[in-house]
């Protein structure tokens, strides 16, 4: 599985809107940190999307590109002013290229405590026995 | 830890910050304010107290331990990540796990009884008040 972005920084990494797409929300966008592993049956993608509610994640698959987009809850507390800041709040966006062998119809996604888990089952190769026929003997 | 003037966050400086960020991005560097300590925290204050938020996705709320002493707030916990079970081939491991301790200093003392912590959607929010006797009081000037 390959992807279009890298995220090896320890800090939140800022990203731009995908090409040809314009922001409709006036806020920054970040690349979520992700881990990916593969088993014999599936790929599993886990991504950190803190402050994103389960209903605020959009997962789309289009022409073998998996897109993850998470919208954060705006939680700037009222009546307070920011005194110290280590992280910025913004939506999340990341895209991965899927290998051909993914069964896109059976992708499952769940959100738990700000972590997105995606299960991408591999397509089962169709077992077909090919009869080998002996050629006519000369 | 460094306190930054509040009004530099938004308002007329926001555009400037965006330009700065864009420059940083182009130069392959990040603004210095970002810390690599885990979890990253933001601190909000007013005259009555403070609100500390931490991005801490995927932990058990039960594993979090929040303590306040004097003007310091400490968060301890554990973040468990799935590990390399047999048959798992890792392509990428960017998420961080393990035990962590984070201590932040506030610009005032904390009333220990007032500390409330909530954990939701991977964000820890700790609400705390200053001791009543230390809160600023408004003095009315009376005409003599």
PDB file of C-alpha atoms in Angstrom:
ATOM      1  CA  UNK A   1       0.000   0.000   0.000  1.00  0.00           C
ATOM      2  CA  UNK A   2       1.489   3.332  -0.964  1.00  0.00           C
ATOM      3  CA  UNK A   3       0.423   6.824  -0.119  1.00  0.00           C
ATOM      4  CA  UNK A   4       0.637  10.341  -1.343  1.00  0.00           C
ATOM      5  CA  UNK A   5       1.922  11.948   1.814  1.00  0.00           C
ATOM      6  CA  UNK A   6       4.527  11.289   4.474  1.00  0.00           C
ATOM      7  CA  UNK A   7       4.126  11.921   8.155  1.00  0.00           C
ATOM      8  CA  UNK A   8       7.213  11.098  10.095  1.00  0.00           C
ATOM      9  CA  UNK A   9       7.392  14.339  12.111  1.00  0.00           C
ATOM     10  CA  UNK A  10       6.693  14.177  15.814  1.00  0.00           C
ATOM     11  CA  UNK A  11       4.548  17.268  15.598  1.00  0.00           C
ATOM     12  CA  UNK A  12       1.278  17.580  13.817  1.00  0.00           C
ATOM     13  CA  UNK A  13       2.022  18.006  10.145  1.00  0.00           C
ATOM     14  CA  UNK A  14       0.056  20.541   8.238  1.00  0.00           C
ATOM     15  CA  UNK A  15      -1.288  19.743   4.797  1.00  0.00           C
ATOM     16  CA  UNK A  16      -3.031  21.499   1.947  1.00  0.00           C
ATOM     17  CA  UNK A  17      -6.410  20.834   0.431  1.00  0.00           C
ATOM     18  CA  UNK A  18      -6.194  18.214  -2.324  1.00  0.00           C
ATOM     19  CA  UNK A  19      -5.601  19.662  -5.735  1.00  0.00           C
ATOM     20  CA  UNK A  20      -8.694  21.169  -7.269  1.00  0.00           C
ATOM     21  CA  UNK A  21     -10.510  21.180  -3.947  1.00  0.00           C
ATOM     22  CA  UNK A  22     -11.135  24.358  -2.066  1.00  0.00           C
ATOM     23  CA  UNK A  23     -11.571  24.744   1.622  1.00  0.00           C
ATOM     24  CA  UNK A  24     -15.059  25.587   2.729  1.00  0.00           C
ATOM     25  CA  UNK A  25     -13.983  25.730   6.347  1.00  0.00           C
ATOM     26  CA  UNK A  26     -11.659  28.439   7.448  1.00  0.00           C
ATOM     27  CA  UNK A  27      -9.245  26.321   9.394  1.00  0.00           C
ATOM     28  CA  UNK A  28      -5.995  24.497   9.026  1.00  0.00           C
ATOM     29  CA  UNK A  29      -5.706  20.923   7.886  1.00  0.00           C
ATOM     30  CA  UNK A  30      -3.351  18.282   9.193  1.00  0.00           C
ATOM     31  CA  UNK A  31      -2.059  14.872   8.176  1.00  0.00           C
ATOM     32  CA  UNK A  32      -3.131  12.319  10.771  1.00  0.00           C
ATOM     33  CA  UNK A  33      -0.494   9.966  12.096  1.00  0.00           C
ATOM     34  CA  UNK A  34      -1.157   6.460  10.899  1.00  0.00           C
ATOM     35  CA  UNK A  35       0.005   2.893  11.293  1.00  0.00           C
ATOM     36  CA  UNK A  36      -0.592   0.196   8.725  1.00  0.00           C
ATOM     37  CA  UNK A  37      -0.140  -3.529   8.908  1.00  0.00           C
ATOM     38  CA  UNK A  38      -0.938  -6.416   6.653  1.00  0.00           C
ATOM     39  CA  UNK A  39      -1.973  -9.975   7.392  1.00  0.00           C
ATOM     40  CA  UNK A  40      -2.718 -12.801   5.027  1.00  0.00           C
ATOM     41  CA  UNK A  41      -6.354 -11.700   4.835  1.00  0.00           C
ATOM     42  CA  UNK A  42      -6.391  -7.936   5.178  1.00  0.00           C
ATOM     43  CA  UNK A  43      -4.736  -4.578   5.556  1.00  0.00           C
ATOM     44  CA  UNK A  44      -5.444  -2.606   8.738  1.00  0.00           C
ATOM     45  CA  UNK A  45      -5.013   1.164   8.887  1.00  0.00           C
ATOM     46  CA  UNK A  46      -5.162   3.048  12.190  1.00  0.00           C
ATOM     47  CA  UNK A  47      -5.095   6.824  12.243  1.00  0.00           C
ATOM     48  CA  UNK A  48      -5.071   9.313  15.110  1.00  0.00           C
ATOM     49  CA  UNK A  49      -7.894  11.808  14.684  1.00  0.00           C
ATOM     50  CA  UNK A  50      -8.194  13.474  18.088  1.00  0.00           C
ATOM     51  CA  UNK A  51     -11.295  15.618  18.568  1.00  0.00           C
ATOM     52  CA  UNK A  52     -13.114  14.047  15.629  1.00  0.00           C
ATOM     53  CA  UNK A  53     -16.475  12.497  16.456  1.00  0.00           C
ATOM     54  CA  UNK A  54     -17.412   9.202  14.821  1.00  0.00           C
ATOM     55  CA  UNK A  55     -19.994  10.946  12.624  1.00  0.00           C
ATOM     56  CA  UNK A  56     -17.481  13.532  11.439  1.00  0.00           C
ATOM     57  CA  UNK A  57     -15.236  11.165   9.471  1.00  0.00           C
ATOM     58  CA  UNK A  58     -15.632  10.685   5.733  1.00  0.00           C
ATOM     59  CA  UNK A  59     -14.039   7.674   4.113  1.00  0.00           C
ATOM     60  CA  UNK A  60     -14.174   7.413   0.354  1.00  0.00           C
ATOM     61  CA  UNK A  61     -12.650   5.027  -2.135  1.00  0.00           C
ATOM     62  CA  UNK A  62     -12.415   6.236  -5.680  1.00  0.00           C
ATOM     63  CA  UNK A  63     -10.284   4.646  -8.372  1.00  0.00           C
ATOM     64  CA  UNK A  64      -8.147   2.849  -5.833  1.00  0.00           C
ATOM     65  CA  UNK A  65      -7.508   5.959  -3.744  1.00  0.00           C
ATOM     66  CA  UNK A  66      -8.637   5.766  -0.153  1.00  0.00           C
ATOM     67  CA  UNK A  67      -9.416   9.185   1.290  1.00  0.00           C
ATOM     68  CA  UNK A  68      -9.755   9.875   4.991  1.00  0.00           C
ATOM     69  CA  UNK A  69     -11.196  13.196   6.007  1.00  0.00           C
ATOM     70  CA  UNK A  70     -12.039  14.129   9.607  1.00  0.00           C
ATOM     71  CA  UNK A  71     -13.681  17.315  10.779  1.00  0.00           C
ATOM     72  CA  UNK A  72     -12.812  18.428  14.287  1.00  0.00           C
ATOM     73  CA  UNK A  73     -15.287  19.770  16.764  1.00  0.00           C
ATOM     74  CA  UNK A  74     -14.727  23.456  17.277  1.00  0.00           C
ATOM     75  CA  UNK A  75     -14.085  23.625  20.966  1.00  0.00           C
ATOM     76  CA  UNK A  76     -12.436  26.959  21.553  1.00  0.00           C
ATOM     77  CA  UNK A  77     -13.559  27.466  25.128  1.00  0.00           C
ATOM     78  CA  UNK A  78     -15.640  30.520  25.774  1.00  0.00           C
ATOM     79  CA  UNK A  79     -14.431  33.036  28.299  1.00  0.00           C
ATOM     80  CA  UNK A  80     -10.814  31.872  28.159  1.00  0.00           C
ATOM     81  CA  UNK A  81      -7.825  33.111  26.274  1.00  0.00           C
ATOM     82  CA  UNK A  82      -5.048  30.928  24.950  1.00  0.00           C
ATOM     83  CA  UNK A  83      -1.979  31.266  27.172  1.00  0.00           C
ATOM     84  CA  UNK A  84       0.225  28.517  25.801  1.00  0.00           C
ATOM     85  CA  UNK A  85      -0.041  26.415  22.682  1.00  0.00           C
ATOM     86  CA  UNK A  86       1.702  23.218  21.620  1.00  0.00           C
ATOM     87  CA  UNK A  87      -0.773  21.988  19.060  1.00  0.00           C
ATOM     88  CA  UNK A  88      -3.069  23.559  16.568  1.00  0.00           C
ATOM     89  CA  UNK A  89      -6.616  22.453  15.960  1.00  0.00           C
ATOM     90  CA  UNK A  90      -7.744  21.620  12.456  1.00  0.00           C
ATOM     91  CA  UNK A  91      -9.341  19.040  10.221  1.00  0.00           C
ATOM     92  CA  UNK A  92      -7.480  15.942   9.076  1.00  0.00           C
ATOM     93  CA  UNK A  93      -6.879  14.666   5.586  1.00  0.00           C
ATOM     94  CA  UNK A  94      -4.860  11.812   4.176  1.00  0.00           C
ATOM     95  CA  UNK A  95      -4.923   9.664   1.077  1.00  0.00           C
ATOM     96  CA  UNK A  96      -3.586   6.212   0.388  1.00  0.00           C
ATOM     97  CA  UNK A  97      -3.285   4.302  -2.872  1.00  0.00           C
ATOM     98  CA  UNK A  98      -4.791   0.874  -2.479  1.00  0.00           C
ATOM     99  CA  UNK A  99      -3.260  -2.187  -4.020  1.00  0.00           C
ATOM    100  CA  UNK A 100      -5.492  -3.822  -6.605  1.00  0.00           C
ATOM    101  CA  UNK A 101      -6.107  -6.787  -4.403  1.00  0.00           C
ATOM    102  CA  UNK A 102      -8.374  -4.886  -1.950  1.00  0.00           C
ATOM    103  CA  UNK A 103     -12.058  -5.723  -1.873  1.00  0.00           C
ATOM    104  CA  UNK A 104     -13.296  -2.122  -1.751  1.00  0.00           C
ATOM    105  CA  UNK A 105     -16.893  -3.216  -1.146  1.00  0.00           C
ATOM    106  CA  UNK A 106     -16.023  -4.824   2.154  1.00  0.00           C
ATOM    107  CA  UNK A 107     -13.930  -2.060   3.752  1.00  0.00           C
ATOM    108  CA  UNK A 108     -14.993  -1.579   7.362  1.00  0.00           C
ATOM    109  CA  UNK A 109     -14.347   1.538   9.454  1.00  0.00           C
ATOM    110  CA  UNK A 110     -14.787   2.355  13.118  1.00  0.00           C
ATOM    111  CA  UNK A 111     -13.926   5.310  15.347  1.00  0.00           C
ATOM    112  CA  UNK A 112     -13.066   4.935  18.990  1.00  0.00           C
ATOM    113  CA  UNK A 113     -11.643   7.636  21.266  1.00  0.00           C
ATOM    114  CA  UNK A 114     -10.264   9.632  18.387  1.00  0.00           C
ATOM    115  CA  UNK A 115      -8.693   6.663  16.614  1.00  0.00           C
ATOM    116  CA  UNK A 116      -9.935   5.531  13.220  1.00  0.00           C
ATOM    117  CA  UNK A 117      -9.558   1.846  12.406  1.00  0.00           C
ATOM    118  CA  UNK A 118     -10.002   0.668   8.844  1.00  0.00           C
ATOM    119  CA  UNK A 119     -10.056  -2.953   7.799  1.00  0.00           C
ATOM    120  CA  UNK A 120      -9.387  -3.534   4.122  1.00  0.00           C
ATOM    121  CA  UNK A 121      -9.998  -7.167   3.186  1.00  0.00           C
ATOM    122  CA  UNK A 122      -7.953  -8.659   0.419  1.00  0.00           C
ATOM    123  CA  UNK A 123      -9.743 -10.022  -2.574  1.00  0.00           C
ATOM    124  CA  UNK A 124      -9.845 -13.781  -2.429  1.00  0.00           C
ATOM    125  CA  UNK A 125      -8.257 -15.107  -5.553  1.00  0.00           C
ATOM    126  CA  UNK A 126     -10.812 -17.163  -7.412  1.00  0.00           C
ATOM    127  CA  UNK A 127      -9.769 -20.777  -7.370  1.00  0.00           C
ATOM    128  CA  UNK A 128     -10.131 -22.246 -10.750  1.00  0.00           C
ATOM    129  CA  UNK A 129      -8.677 -25.467 -11.814  1.00  0.00           C
ATOM    130  CA  UNK A 130      -7.303 -25.472 -15.289  1.00  0.00           C
ATOM    131  CA  UNK A 131      -7.304 -28.813 -16.908  1.00  0.00           C
ATOM    132  CA  UNK A 132      -4.165 -29.582 -18.688  1.00  0.00           C
ATOM    133  CA  UNK A 133      -4.813 -31.558 -21.730  1.00  0.00           C
ATOM    134  CA  UNK A 134      -2.171 -33.529 -23.375  1.00  0.00           C
ATOM    135  CA  UNK A 135      -1.397 -32.421 -26.843  1.00  0.00           C
ATOM    136  CA  UNK A 136      -2.065 -34.837 -29.633  1.00  0.00           C
ATOM    137  CA  UNK A 137       0.844 -37.099 -30.005  1.00  0.00           C
ATOM    138  CA  UNK A 138       2.684 -36.772 -33.185  1.00  0.00           C
TER     139      UNK A 138
ATOM    140  CA  UNK B   1       7.498  26.163  28.753  1.00  0.00           C
ATOM    141  CA  UNK B   2       6.800  29.493  27.212  1.00  0.00           C
ATOM    142  CA  UNK B   3       3.779  31.725  27.548  1.00  0.00           C
ATOM    143  CA  UNK B   4       2.800  33.650  24.509  1.00  0.00           C
ATOM    144  CA  UNK B   5       0.831  36.863  24.406  1.00  0.00           C
ATOM    145  CA  UNK B   6      -2.778  35.947  23.862  1.00  0.00           C
ATOM    146  CA  UNK B   7      -3.548  38.430  21.158  1.00  0.00           C
ATOM    147  CA  UNK B   8      -0.906  37.035  18.861  1.00  0.00           C
ATOM    148  CA  UNK B   9      -3.040  33.969  18.218  1.00  0.00           C
ATOM    149  CA  UNK B  10      -5.780  35.555  16.234  1.00  0.00           C
ATOM    150  CA  UNK B  11      -6.800  38.915  14.909  1.00  0.00           C
ATOM    151  CA  UNK B  12      -4.427  40.927  12.783  1.00  0.00           C
ATOM    152  CA  UNK B  13      -1.578  38.477  13.344  1.00  0.00           C
ATOM    153  CA  UNK B  14      -3.339  35.422  12.010  1.00  0.00           C
ATOM    154  CA  UNK B  15      -2.469  36.251   8.412  1.00  0.00           C
ATOM    155  CA  UNK B  16       1.120  36.806   9.395  1.00  0.00           C
ATOM    156  CA  UNK B  17       1.208  33.475  11.174  1.00  0.00           C
ATOM    157  CA  UNK B  18      -0.135  31.750   8.097  1.00  0.00           C
ATOM    158  CA  UNK B  19       2.579  33.323   5.989  1.00  0.00           C
ATOM    159  CA  UNK B  20       5.131  32.264   8.576  1.00  0.00           C
ATOM    160  CA  UNK B  21       3.796  28.730   8.496  1.00  0.00           C
ATOM    161  CA  UNK B  22       3.858  28.647   4.739  1.00  0.00           C
ATOM    162  CA  UNK B  23       7.468  29.811   4.856  1.00  0.00           C
ATOM    163  CA  UNK B  24       8.261  27.139   7.418  1.00  0.00           C
ATOM    164  CA  UNK B  25       6.629  24.540   5.246  1.00  0.00           C
ATOM    165  CA  UNK B  26       8.591  25.610   2.195  1.00  0.00           C
ATOM    166  CA  UNK B  27      11.813  25.653   4.139  1.00  0.00           C
ATOM    167  CA  UNK B  28      11.031  22.283   5.618  1.00  0.00           C
ATOM    168  CA  UNK B  29      10.938  23.553   9.182  1.00  0.00           C
ATOM    169  CA  UNK B  30       8.261  23.977  11.780  1.00  0.00           C
ATOM    170  CA  UNK B  31       7.458  26.877  14.077  1.00  0.00           C
ATOM    171  CA  UNK B  32       9.491  26.626  17.251  1.00  0.00           C
ATOM    172  CA  UNK B  33       6.511  26.664  19.530  1.00  0.00           C
ATOM    173  CA  UNK B  34       5.595  23.103  18.678  1.00  0.00           C
ATOM    174  CA  UNK B  35       6.813  20.685  21.298  1.00  0.00           C
ATOM    175  CA  UNK B  36       7.595  17.060  20.746  1.00  0.00           C
ATOM    176  CA  UNK B  37       6.547  16.050  24.266  1.00  0.00           C
ATOM    177  CA  UNK B  38       3.650  13.653  24.474  1.00  0.00           C
ATOM    178  CA  UNK B  39       0.860  14.462  24.796  1.00  0.00           C
ATOM    179  CA  UNK B  40       0.896  17.986  23.356  1.00  0.00           C
ATOM    180  CA  UNK B  41      -1.066  20.442  25.492  1.00  0.00           C
ATOM    181  CA  UNK B  42      -2.746  23.790  25.088  1.00  0.00           C
ATOM    182  CA  UNK B  43      -3.443  26.006  28.088  1.00  0.00           C
ATOM    183  CA  UNK B  44      -6.352  28.403  28.286  1.00  0.00           C
ATOM    184  CA  UNK B  45      -6.698  30.829  31.181  1.00  0.00           C
ATOM    185  CA  UNK B  46      -8.955  33.460  32.611  1.00  0.00           C
ATOM    186  CA  UNK B  47      -9.067  35.281  35.941  1.00  0.00           C
ATOM    187  CA  UNK B  48     -10.802  32.388  37.655  1.00  0.00           C
ATOM    188  CA  UNK B  49      -8.719  29.469  36.482  1.00  0.00           C
ATOM    189  CA  UNK B  50      -7.443  27.463  33.576  1.00  0.00           C
ATOM    190  CA  UNK B  51      -8.409  24.839  31.057  1.00  0.00           C
ATOM    191  CA  UNK B  52      -5.722  22.451  29.871  1.00  0.00           C
ATOM    192  CA  UNK B  53      -6.411  20.326  26.785  1.00  0.00           C
ATOM    193  CA  UNK B  54      -4.263  17.449  25.567  1.00  0.00           C
ATOM    194  CA  UNK B  55      -4.458  15.468  22.334  1.00  0.00           C
ATOM    195  CA  UNK B  56      -4.366  11.910  23.553  1.00  0.00           C
ATOM    196  CA  UNK B  57      -6.232   9.640  21.171  1.00  0.00           C
ATOM    197  CA  UNK B  58      -6.889   6.007  21.935  1.00  0.00           C
ATOM    198  CA  UNK B  59      -6.217   5.691  25.650  1.00  0.00           C
ATOM    199  CA  UNK B  60      -8.338   4.133  28.361  1.00  0.00           C
ATOM    200  CA  UNK B  61      -9.791   6.913  30.512  1.00  0.00           C
ATOM    201  CA  UNK B  62      -9.149   4.659  33.532  1.00  0.00           C
ATOM    202  CA  UNK B  63      -5.434   4.629  32.794  1.00  0.00           C
ATOM    203  CA  UNK B  64      -5.180   8.415  33.120  1.00  0.00           C
ATOM    204  CA  UNK B  65      -3.980   9.907  36.377  1.00  0.00           C
ATOM    205  CA  UNK B  66      -4.275  13.664  36.880  1.00  0.00           C
ATOM    206  CA  UNK B  67      -2.713  15.395  39.892  1.00  0.00           C
ATOM    207  CA  UNK B  68      -2.409  19.058  40.840  1.00  0.00           C
ATOM    208  CA  UNK B  69       0.143  20.380  43.331  1.00  0.00           C
ATOM    209  CA  UNK B  70       0.776  24.072  43.856  1.00  0.00           C
ATOM    210  CA  UNK B  71       0.934  25.498  40.359  1.00  0.00           C
ATOM    211  CA  UNK B  72       1.842  22.299  38.565  1.00  0.00           C
ATOM    212  CA  UNK B  73      -0.444  19.847  36.863  1.00  0.00           C
ATOM    213  CA  UNK B  74       0.704  16.346  36.036  1.00  0.00           C
ATOM    214  CA  UNK B  75      -0.910  13.843  33.690  1.00  0.00           C
ATOM    215  CA  UNK B  76       0.276  10.253  33.692  1.00  0.00           C
ATOM    216  CA  UNK B  77      -0.987   7.396  31.653  1.00  0.00           C
ATOM    217  CA  UNK B  78      -0.394   4.639  29.247  1.00  0.00           C
ATOM    218  CA  UNK B  79      -1.196   4.368  25.599  1.00  0.00           C
ATOM    219  CA  UNK B  80      -1.381   0.821  24.355  1.00  0.00           C
ATOM    220  CA  UNK B  81      -0.826   0.222  20.682  1.00  0.00           C
ATOM    221  CA  UNK B  82      -1.364  -3.044  18.864  1.00  0.00           C
ATOM    222  CA  UNK B  83       1.958  -4.784  18.607  1.00  0.00           C
ATOM    223  CA  UNK B  84       3.548  -7.153  16.209  1.00  0.00           C
ATOM    224  CA  UNK B  85       1.501 -10.269  16.589  1.00  0.00           C
ATOM    225  CA  UNK B  86       2.493 -13.162  14.432  1.00  0.00           C
ATOM    226  CA  UNK B  87       1.515 -12.736  10.856  1.00  0.00           C
ATOM    227  CA  UNK B  88       1.374  -8.931  11.010  1.00  0.00           C
ATOM    228  CA  UNK B  89       3.630  -7.207   8.573  1.00  0.00           C
ATOM    229  CA  UNK B  90       3.992  -3.535   9.395  1.00  0.00           C
ATOM    230  CA  UNK B  91       4.113  -1.060   6.569  1.00  0.00           C
ATOM    231  CA  UNK B  92       4.132   2.061   8.684  1.00  0.00           C
ATOM    232  CA  UNK B  93       4.181   2.849  12.404  1.00  0.00           C
ATOM    233  CA  UNK B  94       3.793   6.550  13.070  1.00  0.00           C
ATOM    234  CA  UNK B  95       1.574   6.365  16.137  1.00  0.00           C
ATOM    235  CA  UNK B  96       3.304   6.614  19.479  1.00  0.00           C
ATOM    236  CA  UNK B  97       2.598   4.489  22.479  1.00  0.00           C
ATOM    237  CA  UNK B  98       3.842   3.501  25.899  1.00  0.00           C
ATOM    238  CA  UNK B  99       3.861   5.197  29.266  1.00  0.00           C
ATOM    239  CA  UNK B 100       3.937   8.954  29.488  1.00  0.00           C
ATOM    240  CA  UNK B 101       4.151  11.682  32.115  1.00  0.00           C
ATOM    241  CA  UNK B 102       3.501  15.282  31.290  1.00  0.00           C
ATOM    242  CA  UNK B 103       3.894  18.118  33.806  1.00  0.00           C
ATOM    243  CA  UNK B 104       2.860  21.658  33.037  1.00  0.00           C
ATOM    244  CA  UNK B 105       3.306  24.764  35.103  1.00  0.00           C
ATOM    245  CA  UNK B 106       0.478  27.230  35.375  1.00  0.00           C
ATOM    246  CA  UNK B 107       0.842  30.959  36.013  1.00  0.00           C
ATOM    247  CA  UNK B 108      -1.021  30.551  39.329  1.00  0.00           C
ATOM    248  CA  UNK B 109      -1.783  28.026  42.046  1.00  0.00           C
ATOM    249  CA  UNK B 110      -4.526  25.480  41.583  1.00  0.00           C
ATOM    250  CA  UNK B 111      -7.296  24.658  44.027  1.00  0.00           C
ATOM    251  CA  UNK B 112      -6.915  20.881  44.093  1.00  0.00           C
ATOM    252  CA  UNK B 113     -10.583  20.289  44.912  1.00  0.00           C
ATOM    253  CA  UNK B 114     -11.684  22.181  41.823  1.00  0.00           C
ATOM    254  CA  UNK B 115      -9.899  19.994  39.255  1.00  0.00           C
ATOM    255  CA  UNK B 116     -12.182  18.176  36.828  1.00  0.00           C
ATOM    256  CA  UNK B 117     -10.940  16.047  33.983  1.00  0.00           C
ATOM    257  CA  UNK B 118     -12.978  14.748  31.063  1.00  0.00           C
ATOM    258  CA  UNK B 119     -11.883  12.547  28.190  1.00  0.00           C
ATOM    259  CA  UNK B 120     -13.771  12.612  24.927  1.00  0.00           C
ATOM    260  CA  UNK B 121     -12.979  11.763  21.307  1.00  0.00           C
ATOM    261  CA  UNK B 122      -9.329  11.377  22.208  1.00  0.00           C
ATOM    262  CA  UNK B 123      -8.967  14.774  23.876  1.00  0.00           C
ATOM    263  CA  UNK B 124      -8.356  15.188  27.588  1.00  0.00           C
ATOM    264  CA  UNK B 125      -9.736  18.415  29.059  1.00  0.00           C
ATOM    265  CA  UNK B 126      -8.785  19.465  32.568  1.00  0.00           C
ATOM    266  CA  UNK B 127     -10.687  22.291  34.159  1.00  0.00           C
ATOM    267  CA  UNK B 128      -9.293  23.941  37.297  1.00  0.00           C
ATOM    268  CA  UNK B 129      -9.863  26.966  39.477  1.00  0.00           C
ATOM    269  CA  UNK B 130      -7.508  29.219  41.376  1.00  0.00           C
ATOM    270  CA  UNK B 131      -7.834  29.149  45.159  1.00  0.00           C
ATOM    271  CA  UNK B 132     -10.638  31.503  46.148  1.00  0.00           C
ATOM    272  CA  UNK B 133      -8.337  33.765  48.194  1.00  0.00           C
ATOM    273  CA  UNK B 134      -5.982  34.227  45.276  1.00  0.00           C
ATOM    274  CA  UNK B 135      -8.555  35.151  42.670  1.00  0.00           C
ATOM    275  CA  UNK B 136      -8.360  38.782  41.622  1.00  0.00           C
ATOM    276  CA  UNK B 137     -10.956  40.906  43.324  1.00  0.00           C
ATOM    277  CA  UNK B 138     -12.584  43.945  41.892  1.00  0.00           C
ATOM    278  CA  UNK B 139     -12.324  46.876  44.268  1.00  0.00           C
ATOM    279  CA  UNK B 140     -14.877  49.572  43.944  1.00  0.00           C
ATOM    280  CA  UNK B 141     -13.469  53.032  44.351  1.00  0.00           C
ATOM    281  CA  UNK B 142     -15.795  55.099  46.441  1.00  0.00           C
ATOM    282  CA  UNK B 143     -16.002  58.819  46.152  1.00  0.00           C
ATOM    283  CA  UNK B 144     -15.221  60.402  49.461  1.00  0.00           C
TER     284      UNK B 144
END
